Amino acid sequence: AFTFAAHRRQRGRRPTRFRAEIRDGEGSPRACVTLEESCFHCDVTCWPRFLSAELPIDPKRASKLVILEDENEIASFDIPPAPQLVLDEVHYGEDDTAIVRWTARDENELVYLVHWQDEMGVWRGIAPRQKDKEISIPKPLRLGKRKLPVRVLASNGLATAMAETTVEPLRGRRDP
């Protein structure tokens, strides 16, 4: 048997004295949330801290993300406009492949997520974040009788663009 010293892990997240605010062009807060610790590998004295929260960003009103410690502003970031994202036509190969390609423009480096929508309407990831501007749709996702809804999300870190298309099902195949 192996034994080793282990710290007891806390359940859930721990609120901190840090918070994030989304501000409009006039500097007024539009949304605010307390940041929570999401790292439980060490105790409260460790650094750097891993903080997280879900914060809605209204692209029409949001212009700045501000991080505060108590009442002191410690960081701020301009929220850029969303990237420009355009899906190309889906390319179908002779070997039953379906490749979705897109073009995107932004001043910053972009990261992409590609989702497919199941029969219940739930969006699910096809692959982890990627920097390539194309993806091959796995054949098992195309075995149904319906067209497969696919969406691409492009993010520059603070703003996200989204475009949708559909992929034809494989012909002559049964549902799994």
Short mmCIF file of C-alpha atoms in Angstrom, two decimals:
data_model
loop_
_atom_site.label_atom_id
_atom_site.label_comp_id
_atom_site.label_asym_id
_atom_site.label_seq_id
_atom_site.Cartn_x
_atom_site.Cartn_y
_atom_site.Cartn_z
CA ALA A 1 0.00 0.00 0.00
CA PHE A 2 1.11 3.56 -0.70
CA THR A 3 0.57 6.39 1.75
CA PHE A 4 1.31 10.08 1.42
CA ALA A 5 0.34 13.33 3.09
CA ALA A 6 -2.61 14.98 1.40
CA HIS A 7 -4.37 18.25 2.06
CA ARG A 8 -8.10 18.06 2.49
CA ARG A 9 -9.80 19.48 -0.59
CA GLN A 10 -12.50 22.08 -0.23
CA ARG A 11 -15.77 21.45 -2.05
CA GLY A 12 -17.15 24.10 -4.33
CA ARG A 13 -15.60 27.48 -4.94
CA ARG A 14 -14.44 30.08 -2.45
CA PRO A 15 -15.44 33.74 -2.93
CA THR A 16 -12.60 36.27 -2.83
CA ARG A 17 -12.33 40.02 -2.35
CA PHE A 18 -11.73 40.40 -6.09
CA ARG A 19 -14.49 41.25 -8.53
CA ALA A 20 -14.88 41.88 -12.23
CA GLU A 21 -16.99 44.61 -13.78
CA ILE A 22 -18.09 45.22 -17.34
CA ARG A 23 -18.35 48.96 -18.00
CA ASP A 24 -19.97 50.85 -20.84
CA GLY A 25 -18.42 53.68 -22.87
CA GLU A 26 -19.31 56.20 -20.14
CA GLY A 27 -17.60 54.15 -17.41
CA SER A 28 -20.84 52.98 -15.76
CA PRO A 29 -20.96 49.37 -14.55
CA ARG A 30 -23.20 47.14 -16.70
CA ALA A 31 -22.45 43.83 -14.93
CA CYS A 32 -20.48 42.84 -11.83
CA VAL A 33 -19.51 39.51 -10.30
CA THR A 34 -17.32 38.33 -7.40
CA LEU A 35 -14.37 36.23 -8.55
CA GLU A 36 -14.07 32.83 -6.94
CA GLU A 37 -11.03 30.66 -6.31
CA SER A 38 -11.04 27.64 -8.54
CA CYS A 39 -7.73 26.08 -7.48
CA PHE A 40 -7.75 23.65 -4.58
CA HIS A 41 -4.25 22.25 -4.91
CA CYS A 42 -2.87 24.33 -2.08
CA ASP A 43 -3.96 26.53 0.80
CA VAL A 44 -5.05 30.17 0.93
CA THR A 45 -1.45 31.47 1.09
CA CYS A 46 -0.38 30.19 -2.34
CA TRP A 47 0.23 32.52 -5.27
CA PRO A 48 -0.64 33.04 -8.08
CA ARG A 49 -4.36 32.57 -7.44
CA PHE A 50 -6.65 30.96 -9.99
CA LEU A 51 -9.84 33.01 -10.04
CA SER A 52 -12.89 32.59 -12.25
CA ALA A 53 -16.48 33.68 -12.75
CA GLU A 54 -19.15 33.83 -15.41
CA LEU A 55 -19.77 37.36 -16.55
CA PRO A 56 -22.15 38.34 -19.36
CA ILE A 57 -20.73 40.70 -21.95
CA ASP A 58 -23.26 42.69 -23.99
CA PRO A 59 -21.28 43.47 -27.15
CA LYS A 60 -23.39 46.57 -27.89
CA ARG A 61 -22.73 48.21 -24.51
CA ALA A 62 -19.54 46.71 -23.09
CA SER A 63 -16.33 48.61 -23.69
CA LYS A 64 -14.07 47.73 -20.73
CA LEU A 65 -13.42 44.84 -18.33
CA VAL A 66 -12.22 46.08 -14.94
CA ILE A 67 -10.76 43.93 -12.14
CA LEU A 68 -11.04 45.29 -8.59
CA GLU A 69 -9.53 44.20 -5.28
CA ASP A 70 -11.90 45.48 -2.62
CA GLU A 71 -12.60 48.97 -4.05
CA ASN A 72 -9.23 49.42 -5.78
CA GLU A 73 -9.00 49.02 -9.54
CA ILE A 74 -6.03 46.74 -10.22
CA ALA A 75 -6.45 46.02 -13.95
CA SER A 76 -8.56 47.04 -16.92
CA PHE A 77 -8.86 45.76 -20.46
CA ASP A 78 -10.55 47.34 -23.46
CA ILE A 79 -13.09 44.95 -24.94
CA PRO A 80 -12.39 44.71 -28.67
CA PRO A 81 -15.10 44.25 -31.27
CA ALA A 82 -15.97 40.68 -32.17
CA PRO A 83 -13.88 39.10 -34.95
CA GLN A 84 -15.25 38.96 -38.48
CA LEU A 85 -16.12 35.31 -39.21
CA VAL A 86 -17.38 33.83 -42.49
CA LEU A 87 -17.98 30.12 -43.13
CA ASP A 88 -17.03 28.75 -46.54
CA GLU A 89 -19.11 26.06 -48.23
CA VAL A 90 -18.72 22.61 -46.70
CA HIS A 91 -16.32 20.50 -48.78
CA TYR A 92 -17.36 16.86 -49.32
CA GLY A 93 -14.63 14.41 -50.31
CA GLU A 94 -14.93 11.14 -52.21
CA ASP A 95 -13.99 9.25 -49.03
CA ASP A 96 -17.16 10.51 -47.25
CA THR A 97 -15.29 13.30 -45.46
CA ALA A 98 -16.96 16.62 -44.74
CA ILE A 99 -14.62 19.54 -44.08
CA VAL A 100 -15.86 22.83 -42.69
CA ARG A 101 -13.61 25.81 -43.46
CA TRP A 102 -13.84 29.44 -42.48
CA THR A 103 -12.10 32.77 -42.74
CA ALA A 104 -11.75 35.18 -39.86
CA ARG A 105 -10.18 38.59 -39.35
CA ASP A 106 -9.17 40.33 -36.18
CA GLU A 107 -6.30 42.42 -34.80
CA ASN A 108 -5.56 39.72 -32.20
CA GLU A 109 -4.77 36.04 -32.47
CA LEU A 110 -7.97 33.99 -32.64
CA VAL A 111 -8.98 30.69 -31.10
CA TYR A 112 -11.83 28.59 -32.52
CA LEU A 113 -14.37 26.16 -31.11
CA VAL A 114 -16.51 23.97 -33.35
CA HIS A 115 -19.80 22.56 -32.05
CA TRP A 116 -22.45 20.21 -33.42
CA GLN A 117 -26.08 20.15 -32.30
CA ASP A 118 -27.59 16.85 -31.19
CA GLU A 119 -31.22 15.80 -31.73
CA MET A 120 -32.23 17.34 -28.37
CA GLY A 121 -30.88 20.76 -29.36
CA VAL A 122 -27.76 20.59 -27.16
CA TRP A 123 -24.56 22.04 -28.64
CA ARG A 124 -21.57 19.71 -28.13
CA GLY A 125 -17.89 20.21 -28.91
CA ILE A 126 -16.34 18.41 -31.86
CA ALA A 127 -12.76 19.15 -30.79
CA PRO A 128 -10.85 21.21 -28.21
CA ARG A 129 -9.92 24.81 -28.90
CA GLN A 130 -7.93 25.13 -32.09
CA LYS A 131 -6.13 27.70 -34.21
CA ASP A 132 -6.66 25.93 -37.56
CA LYS A 133 -9.36 27.37 -39.82
CA GLU A 134 -10.86 24.03 -40.82
CA ILE A 135 -12.12 20.84 -39.26
CA SER A 136 -13.11 17.43 -40.56
CA ILE A 137 -16.52 16.41 -39.22
CA PRO A 138 -16.31 12.90 -37.72
CA LYS A 139 -18.30 10.35 -39.73
CA PRO A 140 -20.22 8.98 -36.70
CA LEU A 141 -21.83 12.42 -36.29
CA ARG A 142 -23.16 12.18 -39.87
CA LEU A 143 -24.87 8.79 -39.56
CA GLY A 144 -28.31 10.24 -38.79
CA LYS A 145 -30.98 11.04 -41.36
CA ARG A 146 -30.99 14.77 -40.73
CA LYS A 147 -28.58 17.51 -41.71
CA LEU A 148 -26.11 18.10 -38.89
CA PRO A 149 -26.12 21.67 -37.51
CA VAL A 150 -22.55 22.91 -36.96
CA ARG A 151 -21.36 26.22 -35.55
CA VAL A 152 -17.94 27.84 -35.35
CA LEU A 153 -17.04 30.29 -32.59
CA ALA A 154 -14.06 32.63 -33.02
CA SER A 155 -12.70 34.43 -29.95
CA ASN A 156 -10.01 37.06 -29.48
CA GLY A 157 -10.13 36.54 -25.71
CA LEU A 158 -12.92 38.94 -24.78
CA ALA A 159 -15.24 39.03 -27.80
CA THR A 160 -16.70 36.11 -29.74
CA ALA A 161 -18.19 35.77 -33.21
CA MET A 162 -20.35 32.84 -34.26
CA ALA A 163 -21.45 31.41 -37.61
CA GLU A 164 -23.58 28.36 -38.37
CA THR A 165 -23.99 25.89 -41.23
CA THR A 166 -25.30 22.37 -41.78
CA VAL A 167 -23.50 19.23 -42.93
CA GLU A 168 -25.21 16.62 -45.09
CA PRO A 169 -25.72 13.15 -43.58
CA LEU A 170 -23.89 10.17 -45.06
CA ARG A 171 -26.01 8.50 -47.77
CA GLY A 172 -27.05 4.86 -47.59
CA ARG A 173 -26.23 4.50 -43.88
CA ARG A 174 -28.53 3.52 -41.04
CA ASP A 175 -28.89 5.41 -37.81
CA PRO A 176 -26.50 3.99 -35.20
#
